[in-house]
Coordinates of C-alpha atoms in Angstrom, one line a residue:
E272 CA -9.1 -31.8 -9.4
A273 CA -7.2 -32.0 -6.1
S274 CA -6.1 -28.8 -4.5
Q275 CA -2.4 -28.1 -4.9
K276 CA -0.3 -27.1 -1.9
V277 CA 0.3 -23.3 -1.7
T278 CA 3.5 -22.0 -0.2
L279 CA 3.5 -18.6 1.6
P280 CA 6.0 -17.0 -0.8
C281 CA 3.9 -18.1 -3.7
A282 CA 0.7 -16.9 -2.2
L283 CA 2.2 -13.5 -1.3
R284 CA 3.5 -13.0 -4.9
Y285 CA 0.2 -14.0 -6.3
L286 CA -1.7 -11.6 -4.0
Q287 CA 0.5 -8.7 -4.8
R288 CA 0.5 -9.2 -8.5
R289 CA -3.3 -9.7 -8.5
K290 CA -3.9 -6.5 -6.5
G291 CA -1.0 -4.5 -7.8
S292 CA -1.7 -4.9 -11.5
G293 CA -5.3 -5.9 -11.4
T294 CA -4.5 -9.1 -13.4
V295 CA -4.5 -12.7 -12.4
P296 CA -1.3 -14.5 -13.5
E297 CA -2.0 -17.2 -16.2
N298 CA -1.6 -20.8 -15.2
H299 CA -1.8 -20.1 -11.5
N300 CA -2.5 -22.7 -9.0
P301 CA -6.4 -22.8 -8.5
S302 CA -5.8 -23.0 -4.7
L303 CA -4.4 -19.5 -4.9
T304 CA -7.9 -18.1 -5.7
A305 CA -9.2 -19.6 -2.5
V306 CA -6.3 -18.2 -0.5
A307 CA -6.9 -14.7 -2.0
E308 CA -10.6 -14.9 -1.1
E309 CA -9.8 -15.9 2.5
Y310 CA -7.2 -13.1 2.7
E311 CA -9.7 -10.5 1.6
K312 CA -12.3 -11.8 4.0
A313 CA -9.7 -11.6 6.8
L314 CA -8.9 -8.0 5.9
D315 CA -12.6 -7.1 5.8
S316 CA -13.4 -8.8 9.1
N317 CA -10.5 -7.0 10.8
K318 CA -11.3 -3.7 9.1
S319 CA -7.8 -3.7 7.7
V320 CA -6.2 -2.8 4.4
D321 CA -2.9 -3.8 2.9
Y322 CA -0.3 -1.9 0.9
A323 CA -2.1 -2.6 -2.4
D324 CA -5.4 -1.4 -0.9
L325 CA -3.7 1.9 0.2
I326 CA -2.6 2.5 -3.4
S327 CA -6.1 1.7 -4.7
M328 CA -7.7 4.0 -2.1
A329 CA -5.3 6.8 -3.0
G330 CA -6.4 6.5 -6.6
E331 CA -10.0 6.7 -5.5
V332 CA -9.3 9.9 -3.5
L333 CA -7.5 11.5 -6.5
R334 CA -10.7 11.0 -8.5
L335 CA -12.8 13.1 -6.0
P336 CA -13.9 16.4 -7.6
V337 CA -12.3 18.6 -5.0
V338 CA -9.0 16.7 -5.2
A339 CA -9.1 16.7 -9.0
K340 CA -9.6 20.4 -9.0
T341 CA -6.6 20.9 -6.8
M342 CA -4.5 18.5 -8.9
A343 CA -5.3 20.5 -12.0
K344 CA -3.4 23.4 -10.4
L345 CA -0.1 21.4 -10.2
Q346 CA 2.7 22.9 -12.1
A347 CA 5.2 20.1 -11.5
V348 CA 5.2 16.6 -10.1
V349 CA 8.3 14.7 -8.9
V350 CA 8.4 11.0 -8.3
D351 CA 11.4 9.7 -6.5
E352 CA 12.5 6.0 -6.6
F353 CA 10.4 5.5 -9.7
Q354 CA 11.8 2.0 -10.2
D355 CA 9.8 0.8 -7.3
T356 CA 6.4 1.9 -8.6
S357 CA 3.7 -0.5 -9.6
M358 CA 1.4 -0.4 -12.7
A359 CA -1.4 0.8 -10.3
Q360 CA 0.8 3.7 -9.2
L361 CA 1.7 4.5 -12.8
Q362 CA -2.0 4.6 -13.7
M363 CA -2.6 6.8 -10.6
L364 CA 0.1 9.2 -11.9
Q365 CA -1.5 9.3 -15.3
E366 CA -4.8 10.1 -13.7
M367 CA -3.2 12.9 -11.6
L368 CA -1.9 14.5 -14.7
S369 CA -4.8 13.9 -17.0
S370 CA -6.7 17.1 -16.4
R371 CA -3.7 19.4 -17.1
P372 CA -0.3 18.8 -18.5
S373 CA 2.3 19.3 -15.8
R374 CA 6.0 19.0 -15.7
L375 CA 6.8 15.5 -14.5
T376 CA 10.2 14.4 -13.2
A377 CA 10.7 10.7 -12.4
V378 CA 14.0 9.8 -10.7
G379 CA 15.2 6.3 -10.3
D380 CA 17.5 3.5 -11.4
S381 CA 15.9 0.3 -12.8
R382 CA 18.9 -1.7 -11.5
Q383 CA 17.9 -0.8 -7.9
R384 CA 14.3 -2.1 -8.1
I385 CA 13.7 -3.8 -4.7
F386 CA 9.9 -3.6 -4.3
S387 CA 8.9 -6.3 -6.7
F388 CA 7.2 -8.0 -3.8
Q389 CA 4.9 -5.0 -3.6
G390 CA 4.1 -5.1 -7.3
S391 CA 6.8 -2.8 -8.7
A392 CA 7.0 -3.6 -12.4
F393 CA 10.0 -4.1 -14.6
G394 CA 9.7 -1.8 -17.5
Q395 CA 8.3 1.2 -15.7
F396 CA 10.7 3.6 -17.3
K397 CA 9.7 2.4 -20.7
A398 CA 6.0 2.7 -19.8
L399 CA 6.7 6.2 -18.5
K400 CA 8.3 7.3 -21.7
Q401 CA 5.4 5.8 -23.8
R402 CA 2.6 7.2 -21.7
F403 CA 4.0 10.7 -21.1
H404 CA 6.2 11.1 -24.2
A405 CA 9.0 11.6 -21.8
R406 CA 12.7 12.0 -22.6
E407 CA 15.4 10.3 -20.6
L408 CA 18.3 12.1 -19.0
T409 CA 21.1 9.9 -17.6
L410 CA 23.2 11.1 -14.8
E411 CA 26.7 9.9 -15.3
E412 CA 28.2 11.2 -12.0
N413 CA 27.4 9.8 -8.6
F414 CA 27.6 12.2 -5.8
R415 CA 26.8 9.8 -3.0
S416 CA 29.4 7.1 -3.5
T417 CA 33.1 7.1 -4.1
G418 CA 34.5 6.1 -7.5
H419 CA 35.8 2.8 -6.0
I420 CA 32.3 1.8 -4.8
C421 CA 30.7 2.8 -8.1
G422 CA 33.4 0.8 -10.0
C423 CA 32.7 -2.3 -7.9
A424 CA 29.0 -2.0 -8.3
T425 CA 29.3 -1.5 -12.1
S426 CA 31.5 -4.6 -12.4
I427 CA 29.0 -6.7 -10.4
L428 CA 25.9 -5.4 -12.2
G429 CA 27.2 -5.0 -15.7
Q430 CA 24.4 -4.3 -18.0
A431 CA 21.7 -5.6 -15.5
G432 CA 18.6 -3.5 -16.0
M433 CA 20.1 -1.4 -18.8
D434 CA 17.7 -2.8 -21.4
D435 CA 14.9 -1.1 -19.5
L436 CA 16.7 2.2 -19.8
M437 CA 18.2 1.9 -23.3
H438 CA 15.5 0.4 -25.5
P439 CA 12.2 2.2 -25.8

């Protein structure tokens, strides 16, 4: 089978999904596997890491006994911009809180998810509610923008992203 051409945006999406979620997208271009292998070799030879590696390394550090002991003392955890977290980050959060139940507050707006290129996953709020038996509080008042700006944004966005928030 002849190799298919790989575009840079396609390769980047593939790499981030592969590293961010630990899964390989189905029906991917076989040439992407070769690109991923070369990418990892380049990182290794340059003693470098990328964003997904940093997330993975943070998860490894959290599993160290001395860190786990400290994490067990946490009384509360706040995650801001939760809509931009990846499945790997959600797993890391679950591991952080596994040794002792803590109060968890996740703040975000699924309609403002901008880090999909770094593996942020649609449906994170739903996953959060399922994994942590969390309840949702919706803030109806915006303190950062005027009513005019909020009205324009609402008319443009409509219900975009609301399924993530409304349907468990």
